[in-house]
Short mmCIF file of C-alpha atoms and ligand atoms in Angstrom, two decimals:
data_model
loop_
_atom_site.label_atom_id
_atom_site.label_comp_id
_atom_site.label_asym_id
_atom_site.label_seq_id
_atom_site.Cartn_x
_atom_site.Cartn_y
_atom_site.Cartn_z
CA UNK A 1 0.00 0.00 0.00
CA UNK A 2 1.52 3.13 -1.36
CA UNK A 3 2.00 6.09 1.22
CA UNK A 4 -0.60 9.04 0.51
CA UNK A 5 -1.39 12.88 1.83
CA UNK A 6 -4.06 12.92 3.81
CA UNK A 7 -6.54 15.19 3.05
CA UNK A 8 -6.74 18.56 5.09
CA UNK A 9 -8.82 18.82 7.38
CA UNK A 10 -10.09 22.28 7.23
CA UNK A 11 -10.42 24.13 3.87
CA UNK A 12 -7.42 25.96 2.81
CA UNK A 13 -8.81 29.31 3.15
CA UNK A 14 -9.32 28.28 7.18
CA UNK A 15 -5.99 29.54 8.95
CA UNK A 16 -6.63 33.47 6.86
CA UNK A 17 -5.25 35.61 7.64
CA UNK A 18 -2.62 34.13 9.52
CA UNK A 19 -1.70 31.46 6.89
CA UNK A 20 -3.00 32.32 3.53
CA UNK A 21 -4.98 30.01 1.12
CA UNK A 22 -2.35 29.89 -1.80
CA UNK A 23 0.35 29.01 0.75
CA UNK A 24 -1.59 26.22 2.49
CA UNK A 25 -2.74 24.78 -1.76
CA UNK A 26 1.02 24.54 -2.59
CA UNK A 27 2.26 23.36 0.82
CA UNK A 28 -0.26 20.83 1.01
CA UNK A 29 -1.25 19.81 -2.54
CA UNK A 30 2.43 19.90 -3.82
CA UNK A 31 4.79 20.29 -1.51
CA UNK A 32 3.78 17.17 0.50
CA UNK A 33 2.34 15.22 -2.25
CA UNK A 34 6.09 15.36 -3.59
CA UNK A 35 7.66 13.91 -0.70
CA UNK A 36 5.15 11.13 -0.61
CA UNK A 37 5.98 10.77 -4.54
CA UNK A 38 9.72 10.42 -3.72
CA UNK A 39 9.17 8.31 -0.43
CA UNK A 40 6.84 5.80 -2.85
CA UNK A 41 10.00 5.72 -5.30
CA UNK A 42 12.51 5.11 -2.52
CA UNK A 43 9.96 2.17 -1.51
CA UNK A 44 9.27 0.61 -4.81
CA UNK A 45 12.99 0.17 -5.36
CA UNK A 46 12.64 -2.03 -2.08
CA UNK A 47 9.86 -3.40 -1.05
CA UNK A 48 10.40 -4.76 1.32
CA UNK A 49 9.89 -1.42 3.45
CA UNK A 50 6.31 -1.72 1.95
CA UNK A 51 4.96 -3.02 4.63
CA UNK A 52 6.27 -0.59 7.79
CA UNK A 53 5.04 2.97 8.50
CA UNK A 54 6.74 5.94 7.90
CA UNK A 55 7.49 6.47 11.40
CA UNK A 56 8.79 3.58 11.49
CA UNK A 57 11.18 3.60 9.02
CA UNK A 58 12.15 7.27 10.31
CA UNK A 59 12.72 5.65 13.80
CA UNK A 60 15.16 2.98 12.73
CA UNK A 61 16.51 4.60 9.74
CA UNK A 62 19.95 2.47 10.13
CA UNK A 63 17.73 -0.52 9.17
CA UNK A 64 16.79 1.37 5.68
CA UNK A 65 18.79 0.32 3.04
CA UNK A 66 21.90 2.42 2.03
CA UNK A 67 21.01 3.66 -0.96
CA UNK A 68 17.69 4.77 -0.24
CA UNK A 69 18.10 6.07 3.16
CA UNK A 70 18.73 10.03 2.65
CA UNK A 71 15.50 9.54 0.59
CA UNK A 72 13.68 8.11 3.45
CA UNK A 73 15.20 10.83 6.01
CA UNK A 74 14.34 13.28 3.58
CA UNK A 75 11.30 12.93 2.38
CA UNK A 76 9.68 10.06 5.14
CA UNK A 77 10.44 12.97 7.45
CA UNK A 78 8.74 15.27 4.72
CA UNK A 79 5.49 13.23 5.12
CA UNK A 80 5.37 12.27 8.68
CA UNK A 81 6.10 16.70 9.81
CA UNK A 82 3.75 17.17 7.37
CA UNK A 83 1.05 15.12 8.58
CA UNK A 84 0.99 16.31 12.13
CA UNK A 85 1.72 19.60 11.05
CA UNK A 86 -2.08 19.63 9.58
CA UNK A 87 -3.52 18.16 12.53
CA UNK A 88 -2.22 20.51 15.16
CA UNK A 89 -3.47 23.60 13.45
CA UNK A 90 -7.25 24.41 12.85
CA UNK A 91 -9.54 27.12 12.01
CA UNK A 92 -10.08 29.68 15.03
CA UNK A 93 -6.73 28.25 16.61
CA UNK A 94 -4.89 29.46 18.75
CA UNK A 95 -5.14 30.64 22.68
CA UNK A 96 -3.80 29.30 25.82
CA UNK A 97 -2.73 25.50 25.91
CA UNK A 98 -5.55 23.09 27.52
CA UNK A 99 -5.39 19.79 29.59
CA UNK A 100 -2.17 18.27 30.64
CA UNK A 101 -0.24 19.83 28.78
CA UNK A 102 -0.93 23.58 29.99
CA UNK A 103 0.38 22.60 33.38
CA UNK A 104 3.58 21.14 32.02
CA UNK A 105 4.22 24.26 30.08
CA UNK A 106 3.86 25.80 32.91
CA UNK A 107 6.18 23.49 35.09
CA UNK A 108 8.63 23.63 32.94
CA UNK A 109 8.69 27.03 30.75
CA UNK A 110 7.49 29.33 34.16
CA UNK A 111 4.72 30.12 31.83
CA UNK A 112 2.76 29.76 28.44
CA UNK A 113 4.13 33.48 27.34
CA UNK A 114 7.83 32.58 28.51
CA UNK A 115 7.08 29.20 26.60
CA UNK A 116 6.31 30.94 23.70
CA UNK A 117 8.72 33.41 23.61
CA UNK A 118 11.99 31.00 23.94
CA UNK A 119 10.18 28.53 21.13
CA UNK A 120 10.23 31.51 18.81
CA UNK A 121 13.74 32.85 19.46
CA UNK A 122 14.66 29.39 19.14
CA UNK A 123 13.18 28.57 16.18
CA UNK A 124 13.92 31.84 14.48
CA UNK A 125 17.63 30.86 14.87
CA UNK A 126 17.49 27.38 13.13
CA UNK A 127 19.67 28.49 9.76
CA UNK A 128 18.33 27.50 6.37
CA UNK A 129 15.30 24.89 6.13
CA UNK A 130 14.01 23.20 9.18
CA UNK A 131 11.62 22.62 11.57
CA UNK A 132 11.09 23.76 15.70
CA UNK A 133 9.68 21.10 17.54
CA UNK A 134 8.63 20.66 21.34
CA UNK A 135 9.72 17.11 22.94
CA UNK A 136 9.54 15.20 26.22
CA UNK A 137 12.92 14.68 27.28
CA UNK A 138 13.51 12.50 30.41
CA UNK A 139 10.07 13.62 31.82
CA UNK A 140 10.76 17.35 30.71
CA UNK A 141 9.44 19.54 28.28
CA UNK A 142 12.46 20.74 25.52
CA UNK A 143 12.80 22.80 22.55
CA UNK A 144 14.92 21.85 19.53
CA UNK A 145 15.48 22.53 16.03
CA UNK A 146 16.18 20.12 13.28
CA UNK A 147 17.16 20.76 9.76
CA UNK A 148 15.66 19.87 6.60
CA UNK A 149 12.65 17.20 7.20
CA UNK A 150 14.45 15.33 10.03
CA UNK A 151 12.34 14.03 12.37
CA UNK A 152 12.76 13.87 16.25
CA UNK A 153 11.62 10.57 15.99
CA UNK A 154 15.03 9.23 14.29
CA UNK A 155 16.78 11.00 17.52
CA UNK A 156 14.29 9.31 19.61
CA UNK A 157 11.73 11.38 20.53
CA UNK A 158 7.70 11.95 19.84
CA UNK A 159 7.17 15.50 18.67
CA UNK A 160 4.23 16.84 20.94
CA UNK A 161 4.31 19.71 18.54
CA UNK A 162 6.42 21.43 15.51
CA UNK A 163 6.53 24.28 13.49
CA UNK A 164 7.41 24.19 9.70
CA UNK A 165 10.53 27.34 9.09
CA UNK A 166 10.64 26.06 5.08
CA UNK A 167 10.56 29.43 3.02
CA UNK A 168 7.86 27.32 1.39
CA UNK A 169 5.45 27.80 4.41
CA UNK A 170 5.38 31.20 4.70
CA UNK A 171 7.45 33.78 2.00
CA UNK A 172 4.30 34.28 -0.06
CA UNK A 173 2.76 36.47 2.94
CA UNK A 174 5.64 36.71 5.33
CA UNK A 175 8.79 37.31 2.65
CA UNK A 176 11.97 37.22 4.65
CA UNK A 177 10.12 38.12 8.22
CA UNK A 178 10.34 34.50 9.84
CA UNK A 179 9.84 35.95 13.08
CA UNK A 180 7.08 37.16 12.51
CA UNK A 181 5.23 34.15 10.82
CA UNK A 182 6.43 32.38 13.80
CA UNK A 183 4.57 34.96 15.90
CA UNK A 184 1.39 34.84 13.95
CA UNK A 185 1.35 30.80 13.61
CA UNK A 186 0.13 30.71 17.10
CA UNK A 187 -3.14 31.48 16.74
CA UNK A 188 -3.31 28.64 13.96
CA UNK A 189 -2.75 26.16 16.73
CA UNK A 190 -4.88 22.92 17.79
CA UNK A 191 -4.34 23.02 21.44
CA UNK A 192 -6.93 19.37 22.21
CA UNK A 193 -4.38 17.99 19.59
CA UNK A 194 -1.16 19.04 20.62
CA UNK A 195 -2.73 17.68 24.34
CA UNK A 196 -3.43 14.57 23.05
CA UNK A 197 0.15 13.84 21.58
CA UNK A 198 1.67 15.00 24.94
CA UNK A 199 -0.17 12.31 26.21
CA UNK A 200 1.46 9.76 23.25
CA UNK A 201 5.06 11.50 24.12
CA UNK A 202 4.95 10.17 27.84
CA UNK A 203 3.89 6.87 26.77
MN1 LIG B 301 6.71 22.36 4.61
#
């Protein structure tokens, strides 16, 4: 069974005006629908991988064959940040965290703004193409960066949440002002479903 984009789960006008619609038809339509092309290439040249999720594979990436592998990293990661990056936005986002994961931000951060704040500086910082990503990290809450698609998962951790800093997801309405996308995407943010995979990370 070949890999495939989900569909979104809003329509792609939903996140206006803090993520317009022509950004979220390319980022969606063809920017992840090409690295679930290239991870279905990678895949039919062994297929043996057929049969195990992309997470999967992203998680034991030494157990990918050699010559496929930086197309699994690459675009595996591609579809997997892609996938959750869907689900933890949603239309009228945004606001204060909610359920368990409010009080850990809290516990570990001081405070939601203080959160916030050091995710954005952070994230602002990562040079070139790559993603900012909240983990649990020996029972704490952590910020890191990655570059390109890689995934937290190959380093072995669950993201609880990330944020896509690809030109691609924002330089039609933001240009060069990252920070300030990063500032905005906040109130794009699914705060039951960035609970509920907090509650996956400590599992
Ligand atoms: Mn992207």
């Amino acid at each position: 069974m070949a890999h495939e984009v989900p569909p979104l789960p809003y329509d792609y006008a939903a996140l206006e005006p803090h993520i317009d619609e022509t950004t979220m038809r390319l980022h969606h339509d063809k920017h992840h629908q090409a690295y679930v092309n290239n991870l279905n290439a990678a895949i039919e040249k062994h297929p043996e991988l057929g049969n195990r999720s992309a997470e999967d594979l992203l998680r034991h990436l030494d157990s990918v064959p050699e010559d496929v592998r930086a197309t699994v990293r690459n675009n595996g990661g591609g579809h997997v940040n892609h996938t959750m990056f869907w689900q933890i936005m949603k239309p009228k986002g945004g606001g204060g965290p909610t359920g368990k994961i409010a009080d850990q931000i809290k516990k570990d951060f001081g405070s939601f703004e203080d959160f916030k704040k050091q995710f954005n500086e952070t994230t602002a910082k990562q040079f070139g193409s790559g993603w900012g990503w909240l983990i649990l990290d020996g029972g704490k809450l952590k910020i890191i960066t990655t570059a390109n698609q890689d995934s937290p998962l190959s380093q072995g951790h669950f993201p609880i949440l990330g944020n896509d800093v690809w030109e691609h997801a924002y330089y039609l309405k933001y240009q060069n002002r990252r920070p300030d996308y990063l500032a905005a995407w906040w109130n794009t943010v699914n705060w039951d479903e960035i609970d509920k995979r907090f509650e996956l990370a400590g599992k």
